[in-house]
mmCIF file of C-alpha atoms (C1' of nucleotides) and ligand atoms in Angstrom:
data_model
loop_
_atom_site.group_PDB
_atom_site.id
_atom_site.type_symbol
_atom_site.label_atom_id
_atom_site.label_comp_id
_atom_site.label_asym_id
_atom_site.label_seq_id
_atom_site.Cartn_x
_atom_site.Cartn_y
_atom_site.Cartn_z
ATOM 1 C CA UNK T 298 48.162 145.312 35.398
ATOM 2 C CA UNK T 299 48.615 145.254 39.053
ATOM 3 C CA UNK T 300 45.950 146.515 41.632
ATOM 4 C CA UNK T 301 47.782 149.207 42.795
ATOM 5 C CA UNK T 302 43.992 150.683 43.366
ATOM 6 C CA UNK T 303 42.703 148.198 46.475
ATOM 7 C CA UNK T 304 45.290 149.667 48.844
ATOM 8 C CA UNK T 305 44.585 153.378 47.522
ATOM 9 C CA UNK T 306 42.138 153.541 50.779
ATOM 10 C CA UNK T 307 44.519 151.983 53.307
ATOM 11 C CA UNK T 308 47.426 154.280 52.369
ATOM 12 C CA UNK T 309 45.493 157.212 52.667
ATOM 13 C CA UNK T 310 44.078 155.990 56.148
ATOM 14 C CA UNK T 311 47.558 155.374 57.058
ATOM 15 C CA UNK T 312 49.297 158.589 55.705
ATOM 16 C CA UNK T 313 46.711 160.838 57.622
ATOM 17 C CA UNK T 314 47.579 158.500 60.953
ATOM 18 C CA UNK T 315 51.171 159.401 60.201
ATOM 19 C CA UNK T 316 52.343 156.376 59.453
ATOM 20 C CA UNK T 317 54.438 155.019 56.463
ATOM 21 C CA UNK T 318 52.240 152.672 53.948
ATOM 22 C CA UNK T 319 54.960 149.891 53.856
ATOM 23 C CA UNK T 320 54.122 146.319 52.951
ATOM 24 C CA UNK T 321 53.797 145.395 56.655
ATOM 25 C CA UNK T 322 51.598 148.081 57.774
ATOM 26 C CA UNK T 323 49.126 147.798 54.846
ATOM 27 C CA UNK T 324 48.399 144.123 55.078
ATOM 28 C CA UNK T 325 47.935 144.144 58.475
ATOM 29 C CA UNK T 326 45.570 146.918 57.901
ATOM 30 C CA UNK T 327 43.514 144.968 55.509
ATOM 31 C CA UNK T 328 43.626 141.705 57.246
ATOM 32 C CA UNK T 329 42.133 143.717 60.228
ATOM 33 C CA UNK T 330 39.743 145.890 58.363
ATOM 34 C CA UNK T 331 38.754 143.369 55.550
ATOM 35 C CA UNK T 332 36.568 141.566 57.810
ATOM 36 C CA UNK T 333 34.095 143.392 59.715
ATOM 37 C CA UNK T 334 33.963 144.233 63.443
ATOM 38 C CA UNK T 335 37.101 142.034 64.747
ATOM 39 C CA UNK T 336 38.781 141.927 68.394
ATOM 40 C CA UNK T 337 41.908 139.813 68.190
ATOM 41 C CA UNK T 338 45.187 139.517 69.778
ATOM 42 C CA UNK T 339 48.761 140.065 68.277
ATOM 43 C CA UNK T 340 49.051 136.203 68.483
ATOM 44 C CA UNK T 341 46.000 135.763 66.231
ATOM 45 C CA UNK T 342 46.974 138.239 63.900
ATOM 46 C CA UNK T 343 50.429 137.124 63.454
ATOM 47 C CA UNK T 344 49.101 133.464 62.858
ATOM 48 C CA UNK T 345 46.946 135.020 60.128
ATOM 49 C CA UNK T 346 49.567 137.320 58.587
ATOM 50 C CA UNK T 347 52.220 134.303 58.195
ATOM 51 C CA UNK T 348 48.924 132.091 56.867
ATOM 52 C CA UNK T 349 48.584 134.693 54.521
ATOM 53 C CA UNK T 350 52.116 134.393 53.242
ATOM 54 C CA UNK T 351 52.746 137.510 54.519
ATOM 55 C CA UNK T 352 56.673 137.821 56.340
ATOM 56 C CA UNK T 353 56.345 139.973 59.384
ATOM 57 C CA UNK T 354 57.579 139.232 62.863
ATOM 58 C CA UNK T 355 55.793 138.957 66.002
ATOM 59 C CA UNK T 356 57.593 141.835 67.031
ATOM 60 C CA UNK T 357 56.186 144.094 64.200
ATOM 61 C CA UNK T 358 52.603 142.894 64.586
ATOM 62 C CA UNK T 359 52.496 144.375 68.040
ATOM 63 C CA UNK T 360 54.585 147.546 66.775
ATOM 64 C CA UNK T 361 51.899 147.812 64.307
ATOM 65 C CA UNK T 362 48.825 147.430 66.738
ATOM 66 C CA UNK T 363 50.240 149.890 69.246
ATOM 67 C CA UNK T 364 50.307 152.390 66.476
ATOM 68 C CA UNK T 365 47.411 151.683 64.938
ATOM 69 C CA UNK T 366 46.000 151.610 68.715
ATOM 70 C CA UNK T 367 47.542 155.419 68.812
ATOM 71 C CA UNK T 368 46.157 156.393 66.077
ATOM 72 C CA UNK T 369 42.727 155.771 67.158
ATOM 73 C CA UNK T 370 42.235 153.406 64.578
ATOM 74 C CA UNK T 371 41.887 150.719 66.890
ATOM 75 C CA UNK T 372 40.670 150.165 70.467
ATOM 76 C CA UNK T 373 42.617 148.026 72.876
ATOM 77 C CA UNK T 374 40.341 146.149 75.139
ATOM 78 C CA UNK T 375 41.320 143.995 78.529
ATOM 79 C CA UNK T 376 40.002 141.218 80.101
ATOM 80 C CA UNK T 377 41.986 139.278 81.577
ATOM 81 C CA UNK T 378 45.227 139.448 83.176
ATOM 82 C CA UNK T 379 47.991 138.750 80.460
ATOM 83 C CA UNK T 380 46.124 139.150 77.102
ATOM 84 C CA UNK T 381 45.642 141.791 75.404
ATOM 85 C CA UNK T 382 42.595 141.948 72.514
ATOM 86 C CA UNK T 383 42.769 144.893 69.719
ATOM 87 C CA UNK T 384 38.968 145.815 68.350
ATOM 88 C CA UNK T 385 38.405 147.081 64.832
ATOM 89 C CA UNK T 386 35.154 149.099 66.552
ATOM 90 C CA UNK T 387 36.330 152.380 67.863
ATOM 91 C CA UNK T 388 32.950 153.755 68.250
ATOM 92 C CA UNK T 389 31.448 153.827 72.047
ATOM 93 C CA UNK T 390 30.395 150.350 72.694
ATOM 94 C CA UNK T 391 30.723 147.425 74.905
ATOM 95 C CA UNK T 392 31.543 143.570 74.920
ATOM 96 C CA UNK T 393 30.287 140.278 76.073
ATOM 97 C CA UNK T 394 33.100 138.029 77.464
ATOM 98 C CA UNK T 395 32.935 133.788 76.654
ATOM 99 C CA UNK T 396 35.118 132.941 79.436
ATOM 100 C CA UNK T 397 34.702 129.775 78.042
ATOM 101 C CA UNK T 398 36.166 130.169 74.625
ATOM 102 C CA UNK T 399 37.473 133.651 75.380
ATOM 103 C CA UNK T 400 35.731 135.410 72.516
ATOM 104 C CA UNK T 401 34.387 138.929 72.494
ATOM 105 C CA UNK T 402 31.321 140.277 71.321
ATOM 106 C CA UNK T 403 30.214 143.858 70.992
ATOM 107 C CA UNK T 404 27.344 145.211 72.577
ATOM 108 C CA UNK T 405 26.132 148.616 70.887
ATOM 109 C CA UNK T 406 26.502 151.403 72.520
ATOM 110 C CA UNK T 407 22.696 152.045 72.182
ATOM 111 C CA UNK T 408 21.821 149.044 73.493
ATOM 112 C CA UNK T 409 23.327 149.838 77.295
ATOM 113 C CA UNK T 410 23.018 152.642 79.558
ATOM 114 C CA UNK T 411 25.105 153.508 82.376
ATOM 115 C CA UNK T 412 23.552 156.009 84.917
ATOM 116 C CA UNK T 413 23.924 157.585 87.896
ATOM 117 C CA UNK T 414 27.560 157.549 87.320
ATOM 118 C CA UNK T 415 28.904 159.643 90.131
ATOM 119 C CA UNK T 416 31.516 162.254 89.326
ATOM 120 C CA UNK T 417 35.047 161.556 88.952
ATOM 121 C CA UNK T 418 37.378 162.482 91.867
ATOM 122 C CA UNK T 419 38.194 166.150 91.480
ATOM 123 C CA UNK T 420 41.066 166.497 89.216
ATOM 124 C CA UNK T 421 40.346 163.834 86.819
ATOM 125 C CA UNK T 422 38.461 163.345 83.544
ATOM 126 C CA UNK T 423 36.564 160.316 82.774
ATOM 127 C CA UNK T 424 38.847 158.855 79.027
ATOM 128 C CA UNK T 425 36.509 155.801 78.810
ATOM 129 C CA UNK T 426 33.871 154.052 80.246
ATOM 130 C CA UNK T 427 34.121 149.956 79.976
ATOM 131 C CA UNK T 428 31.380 147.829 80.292
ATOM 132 C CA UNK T 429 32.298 143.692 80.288
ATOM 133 C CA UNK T 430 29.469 141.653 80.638
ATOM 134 C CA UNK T 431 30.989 137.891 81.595
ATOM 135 C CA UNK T 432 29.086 134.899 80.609
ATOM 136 C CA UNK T 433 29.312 131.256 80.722
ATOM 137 C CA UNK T 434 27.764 127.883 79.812
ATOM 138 C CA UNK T 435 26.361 126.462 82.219
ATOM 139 C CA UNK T 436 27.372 123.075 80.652
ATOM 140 C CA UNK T 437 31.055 123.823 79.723
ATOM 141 C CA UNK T 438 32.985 125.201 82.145
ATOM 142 C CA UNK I 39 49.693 134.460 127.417
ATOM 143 C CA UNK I 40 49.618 133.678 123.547
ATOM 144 C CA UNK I 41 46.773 136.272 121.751
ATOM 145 C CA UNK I 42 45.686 132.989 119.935
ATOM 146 C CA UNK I 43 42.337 135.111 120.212
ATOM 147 C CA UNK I 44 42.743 137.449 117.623
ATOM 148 C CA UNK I 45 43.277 134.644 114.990
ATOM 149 C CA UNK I 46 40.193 132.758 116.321
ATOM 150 C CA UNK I 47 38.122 134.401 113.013
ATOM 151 C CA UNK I 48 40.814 134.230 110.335
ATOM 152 C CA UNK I 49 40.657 130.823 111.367
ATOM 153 C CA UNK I 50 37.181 130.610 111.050
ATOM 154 C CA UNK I 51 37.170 131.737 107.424
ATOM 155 C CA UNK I 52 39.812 129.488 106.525
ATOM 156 C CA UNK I 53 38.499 126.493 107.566
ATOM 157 C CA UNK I 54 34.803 127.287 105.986
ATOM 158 C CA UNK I 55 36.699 128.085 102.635
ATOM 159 C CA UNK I 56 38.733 124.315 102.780
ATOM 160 C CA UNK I 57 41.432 125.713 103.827
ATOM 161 C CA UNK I 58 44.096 124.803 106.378
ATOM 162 C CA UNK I 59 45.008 127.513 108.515
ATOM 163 C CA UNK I 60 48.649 127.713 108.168
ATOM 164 C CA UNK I 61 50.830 130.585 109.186
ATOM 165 C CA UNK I 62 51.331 131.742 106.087
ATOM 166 C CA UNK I 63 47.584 132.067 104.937
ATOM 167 C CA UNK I 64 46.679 133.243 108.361
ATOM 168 C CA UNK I 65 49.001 136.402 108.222
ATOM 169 C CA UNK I 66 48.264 137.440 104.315
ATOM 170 C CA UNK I 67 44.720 137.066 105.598
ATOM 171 C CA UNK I 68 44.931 139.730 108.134
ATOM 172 C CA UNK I 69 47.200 141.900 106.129
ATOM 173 C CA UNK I 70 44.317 141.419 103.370
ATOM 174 C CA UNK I 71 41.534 142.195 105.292
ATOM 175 C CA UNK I 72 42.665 144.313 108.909
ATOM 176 C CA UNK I 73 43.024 147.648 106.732
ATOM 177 C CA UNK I 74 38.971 148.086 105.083
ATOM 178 C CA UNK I 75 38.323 147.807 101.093
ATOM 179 C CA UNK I 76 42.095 146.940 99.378
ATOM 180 C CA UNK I 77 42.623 146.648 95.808
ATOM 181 C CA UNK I 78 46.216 145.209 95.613
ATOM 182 C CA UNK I 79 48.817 143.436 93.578
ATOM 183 C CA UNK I 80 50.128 140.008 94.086
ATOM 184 C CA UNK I 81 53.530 141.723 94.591
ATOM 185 C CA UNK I 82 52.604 144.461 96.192
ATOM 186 C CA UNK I 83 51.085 142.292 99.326
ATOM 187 C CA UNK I 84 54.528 140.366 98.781
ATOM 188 C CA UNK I 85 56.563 143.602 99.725
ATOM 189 C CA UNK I 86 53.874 144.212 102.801
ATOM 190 C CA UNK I 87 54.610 141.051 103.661
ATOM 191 C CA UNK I 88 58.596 141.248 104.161
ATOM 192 C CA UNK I 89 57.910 144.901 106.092
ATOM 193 C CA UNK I 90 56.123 143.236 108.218
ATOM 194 C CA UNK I 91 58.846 140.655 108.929
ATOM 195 C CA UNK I 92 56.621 137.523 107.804
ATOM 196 C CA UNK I 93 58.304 135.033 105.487
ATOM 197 C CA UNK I 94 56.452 134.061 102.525
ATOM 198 C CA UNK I 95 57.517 133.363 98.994
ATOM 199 C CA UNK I 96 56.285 134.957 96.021
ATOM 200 C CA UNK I 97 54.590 131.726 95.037
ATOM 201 C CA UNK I 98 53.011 131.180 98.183
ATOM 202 C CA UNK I 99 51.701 134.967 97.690
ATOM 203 C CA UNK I 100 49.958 134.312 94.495
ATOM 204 C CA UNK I 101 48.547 130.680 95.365
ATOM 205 C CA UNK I 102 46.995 132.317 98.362
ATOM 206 C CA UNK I 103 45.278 134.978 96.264
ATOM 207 C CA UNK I 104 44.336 132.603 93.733
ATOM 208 C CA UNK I 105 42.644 130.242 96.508
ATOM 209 C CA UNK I 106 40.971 133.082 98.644
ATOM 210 C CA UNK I 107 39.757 134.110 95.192
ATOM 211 C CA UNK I 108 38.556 130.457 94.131
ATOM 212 C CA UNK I 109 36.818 130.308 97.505
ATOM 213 C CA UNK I 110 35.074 134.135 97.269
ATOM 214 C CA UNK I 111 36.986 135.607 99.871
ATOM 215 C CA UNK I 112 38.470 138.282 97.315
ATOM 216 C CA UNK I 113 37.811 138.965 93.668
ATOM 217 C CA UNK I 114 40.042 139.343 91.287
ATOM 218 C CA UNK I 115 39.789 142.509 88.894
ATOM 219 C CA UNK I 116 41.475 142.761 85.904
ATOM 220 C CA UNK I 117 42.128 146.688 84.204
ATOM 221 C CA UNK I 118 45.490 146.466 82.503
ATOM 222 C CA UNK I 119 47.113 143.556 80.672
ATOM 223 C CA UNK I 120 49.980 141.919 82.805
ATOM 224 C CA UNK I 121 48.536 143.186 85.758
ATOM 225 C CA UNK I 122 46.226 141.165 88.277
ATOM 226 C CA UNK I 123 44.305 143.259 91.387
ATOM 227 C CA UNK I 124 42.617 141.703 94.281
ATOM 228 C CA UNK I 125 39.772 143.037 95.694
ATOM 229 C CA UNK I 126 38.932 142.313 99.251
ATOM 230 C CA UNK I 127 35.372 143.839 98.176
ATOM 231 C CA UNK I 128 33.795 140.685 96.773
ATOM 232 C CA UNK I 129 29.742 142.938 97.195
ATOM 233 C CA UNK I 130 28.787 144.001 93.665
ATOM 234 C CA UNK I 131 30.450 147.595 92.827
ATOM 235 C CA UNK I 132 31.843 149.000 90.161
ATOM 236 C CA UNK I 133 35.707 150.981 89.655
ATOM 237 C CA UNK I 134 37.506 154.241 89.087
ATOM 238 C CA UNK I 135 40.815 153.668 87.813
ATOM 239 C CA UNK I 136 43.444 155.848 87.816
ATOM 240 C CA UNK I 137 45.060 155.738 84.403
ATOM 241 C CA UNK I 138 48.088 157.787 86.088
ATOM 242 C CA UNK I 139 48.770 156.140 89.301
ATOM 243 C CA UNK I 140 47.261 152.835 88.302
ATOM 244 C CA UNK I 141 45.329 152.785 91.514
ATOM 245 C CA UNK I 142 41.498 151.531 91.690
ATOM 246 C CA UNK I 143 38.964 152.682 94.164
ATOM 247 C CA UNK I 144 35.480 151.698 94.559
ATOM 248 C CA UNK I 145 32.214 152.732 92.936
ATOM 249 C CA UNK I 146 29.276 151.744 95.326
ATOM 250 C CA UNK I 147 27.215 149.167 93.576
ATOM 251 C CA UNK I 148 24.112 151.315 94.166
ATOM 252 C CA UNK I 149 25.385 154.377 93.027
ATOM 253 C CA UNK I 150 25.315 153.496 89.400
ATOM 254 C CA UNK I 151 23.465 151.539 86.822
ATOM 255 C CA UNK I 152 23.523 149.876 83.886
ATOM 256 C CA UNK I 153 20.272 149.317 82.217
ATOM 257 C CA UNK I 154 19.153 147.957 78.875
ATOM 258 C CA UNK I 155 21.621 144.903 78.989
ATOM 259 C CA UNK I 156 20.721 142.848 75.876
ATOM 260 C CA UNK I 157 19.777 139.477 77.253
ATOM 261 C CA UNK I 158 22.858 137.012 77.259
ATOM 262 C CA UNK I 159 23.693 134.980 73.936
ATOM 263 C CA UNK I 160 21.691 131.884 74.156
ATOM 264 C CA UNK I 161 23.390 128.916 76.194
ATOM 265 C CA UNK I 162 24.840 131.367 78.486
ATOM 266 C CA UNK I 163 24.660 133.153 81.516
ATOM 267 C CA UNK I 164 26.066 136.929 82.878
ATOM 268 C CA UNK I 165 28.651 135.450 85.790
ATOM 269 C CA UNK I 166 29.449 139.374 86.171
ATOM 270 C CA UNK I 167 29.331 142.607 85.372
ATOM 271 C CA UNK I 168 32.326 144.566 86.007
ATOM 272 C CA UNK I 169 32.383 148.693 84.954
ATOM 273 C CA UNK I 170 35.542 150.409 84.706
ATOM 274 C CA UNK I 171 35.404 154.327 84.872
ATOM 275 C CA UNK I 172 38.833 155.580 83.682
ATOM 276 C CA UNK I 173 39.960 158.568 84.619
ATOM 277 C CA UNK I 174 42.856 160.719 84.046
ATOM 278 C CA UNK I 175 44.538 164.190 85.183
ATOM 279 C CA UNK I 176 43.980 166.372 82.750
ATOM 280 C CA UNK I 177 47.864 167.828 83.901
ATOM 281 C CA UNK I 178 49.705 164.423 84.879
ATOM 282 C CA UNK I 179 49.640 162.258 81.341
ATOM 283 C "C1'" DA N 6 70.659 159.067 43.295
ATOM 284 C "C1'" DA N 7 72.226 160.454 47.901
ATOM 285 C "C1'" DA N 8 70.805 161.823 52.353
ATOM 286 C "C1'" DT N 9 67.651 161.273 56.049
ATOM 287 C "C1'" DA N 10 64.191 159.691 58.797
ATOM 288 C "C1'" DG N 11 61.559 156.020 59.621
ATOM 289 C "C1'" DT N 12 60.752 150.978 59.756
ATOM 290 C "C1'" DC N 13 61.644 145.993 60.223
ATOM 291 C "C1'" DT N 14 63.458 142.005 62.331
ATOM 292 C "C1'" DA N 15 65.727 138.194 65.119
ATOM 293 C "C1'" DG N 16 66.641 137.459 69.236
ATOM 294 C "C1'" DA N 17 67.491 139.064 73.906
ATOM 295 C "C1'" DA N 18 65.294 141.038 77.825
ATOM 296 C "C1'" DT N 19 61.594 141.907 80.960
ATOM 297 C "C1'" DG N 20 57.839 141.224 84.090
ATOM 298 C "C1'" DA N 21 53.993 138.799 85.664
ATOM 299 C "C1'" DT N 22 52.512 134.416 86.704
ATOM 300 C "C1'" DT N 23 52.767 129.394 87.075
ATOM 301 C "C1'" DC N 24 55.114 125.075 87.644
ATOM 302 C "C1'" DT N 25 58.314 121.608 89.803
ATOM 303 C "C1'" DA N 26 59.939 118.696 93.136
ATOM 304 C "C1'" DG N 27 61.457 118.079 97.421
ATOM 305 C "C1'" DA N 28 61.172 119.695 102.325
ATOM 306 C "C1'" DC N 29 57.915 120.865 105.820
ATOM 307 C "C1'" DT N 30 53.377 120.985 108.547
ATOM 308 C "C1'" DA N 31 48.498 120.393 109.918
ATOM 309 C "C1'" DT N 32 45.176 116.874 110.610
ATOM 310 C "C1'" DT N 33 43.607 112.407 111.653
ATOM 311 C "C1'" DG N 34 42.889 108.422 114.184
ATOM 312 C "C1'" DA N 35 44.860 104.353 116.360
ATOM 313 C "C1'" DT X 46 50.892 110.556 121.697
ATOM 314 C "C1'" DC X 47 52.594 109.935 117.454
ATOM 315 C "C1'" DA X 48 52.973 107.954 113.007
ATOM 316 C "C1'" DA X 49 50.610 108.074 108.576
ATOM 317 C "C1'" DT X 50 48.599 110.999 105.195
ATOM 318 C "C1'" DA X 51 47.189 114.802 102.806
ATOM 319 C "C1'" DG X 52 48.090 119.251 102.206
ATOM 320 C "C1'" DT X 53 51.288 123.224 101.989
ATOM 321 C "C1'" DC X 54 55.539 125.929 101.263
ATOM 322 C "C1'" DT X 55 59.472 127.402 98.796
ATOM 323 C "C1'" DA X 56 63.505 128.471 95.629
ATOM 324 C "C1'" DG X 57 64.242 128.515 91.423
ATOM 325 C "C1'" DA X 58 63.118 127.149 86.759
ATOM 326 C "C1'" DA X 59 59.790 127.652 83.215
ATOM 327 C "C1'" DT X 60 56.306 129.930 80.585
ATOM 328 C "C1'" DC X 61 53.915 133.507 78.199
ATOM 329 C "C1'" DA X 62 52.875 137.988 76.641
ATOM 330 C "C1'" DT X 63 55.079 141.987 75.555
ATOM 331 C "C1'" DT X 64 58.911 145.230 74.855
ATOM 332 C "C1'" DC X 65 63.596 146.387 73.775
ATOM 333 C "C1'" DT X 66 68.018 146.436 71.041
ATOM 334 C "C1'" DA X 67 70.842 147.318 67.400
ATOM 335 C "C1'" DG X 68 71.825 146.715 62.938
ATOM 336 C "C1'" DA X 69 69.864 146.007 58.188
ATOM 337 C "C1'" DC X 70 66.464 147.771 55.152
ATOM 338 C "C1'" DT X 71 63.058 151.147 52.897
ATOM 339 C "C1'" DA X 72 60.144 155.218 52.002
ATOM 340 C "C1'" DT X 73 60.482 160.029 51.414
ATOM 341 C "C1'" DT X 74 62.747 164.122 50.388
ATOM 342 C "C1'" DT X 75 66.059 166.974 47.997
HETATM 343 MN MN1 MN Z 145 49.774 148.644 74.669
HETATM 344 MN MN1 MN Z 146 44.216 133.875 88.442
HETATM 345 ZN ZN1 ZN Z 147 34.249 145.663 70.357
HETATM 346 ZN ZN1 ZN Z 148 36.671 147.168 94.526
#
DNA sequence: AAATAGTCTAGAATGATTCTAGACTATTGA
DNA sequence: TCAATAGTCTAGAATCATTCTAGACTATTT
């Protein structure tokens, strides 16, 4: 029998984002999802996908992200010039950055305020507030 | 007589920072820093550059951003993959940026807070915290 | 099953940034 | 004053992330 019933949830996530369930789409769905709260790069996921014996090119892999990204399934978050990380977490929230390692970590939403925000120039809506908390070791680096 | 004057405090700043005041670092300096709080692009000082009749390569452009930055002169700020801002701002203050125009402008450090930071993962310490406010026009994109 | 719209891919193209290696320049100190 | 030295500048090549192209392939619809 084949487990035709695992991917039941991914192609309904994907057929109400509009998208086609094909193979490509649907693994790279569950190699996101699978896991937990995730931020990783196109690079990183492609390295997985192709560990994973799955074929896709580097080209769809980004395709993929940027749709997903569109869809509001995933969040794209940037911290530094040239590099691009896609988060699993779409709820509001914010990140430590290891400029050492360049890893991310969430911080909940909860856990941070940001006040006395003054309002946006006239014409314009705030779309997202973005909160990047830097560290370092003080050994490495 | 030669206004050698005017250059006596680019000079200045040069030499504290460890750097040799050539022509080329003198002029991006005052093109940096004669025209109040600047939040520009390695290429777009480039193009300023040539208007104003200096020579300078592209390279020489982005080492001298990269070295005032290194020595705290500017600060680099980071809102879009693939694309690199320097501040001449280096006090601690936050940004608006304009999703449509790609432009940044300033949020006065004092005018906003963020409060209930979860103390840093252990082994490490906050090197900065930087806030982006993005904003759009609601007609415009 | 044919028609259609949508998707996938290899490889080329792009754009920002960095590197290379040789020519040039500021600084030093005899 | 001027060579020696370290530092700097530049054109162009290289690199890296990302996007584009155009043709082959696939899911959906009829
Ligand atoms: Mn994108
Ligand atoms: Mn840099
Ligand atoms: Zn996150
Ligand atoms: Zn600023």
């Amino acid at each position: 029998m084949i487990p035709a019933r695992p991917y039941a949830f991914a192609i309904d996530r994907l057929r109400k984002a509009g998208l086609r369930p094909t193979r490509q789409r649907l693994a790279l769905l569950r190699l996101m999802f699978d896991g937990g709260d995730r931020h990783v790069t196109a690079e990183q996921l492609h390295a997985e996908a192709l560990a994973a014996k799955l074929r896709v090119s580097l080209a769809t892999v980004y395709n993929t992200l940027n749709q997903f990204t569109a869809a509001g399934l995933l969040r794209e978050v940037v911290v530094e010039a040239g590099r691009s990380y896609f988060d699993t977490n779409t709820s509001d929230h914010h990140h430590f950055f290891f400029e050492a390692s360049g890893r991310l970590q969430d911080i909940p939403g909860a856990d941070l305020k940001v006040s006395d925000l003054p309002p946006p120039p006239a014409g314009t809506t705030v779309s997202r507030v973005d909160v990047i908390v830097r560290v370092k070791s003080p050994d490495n680096n």
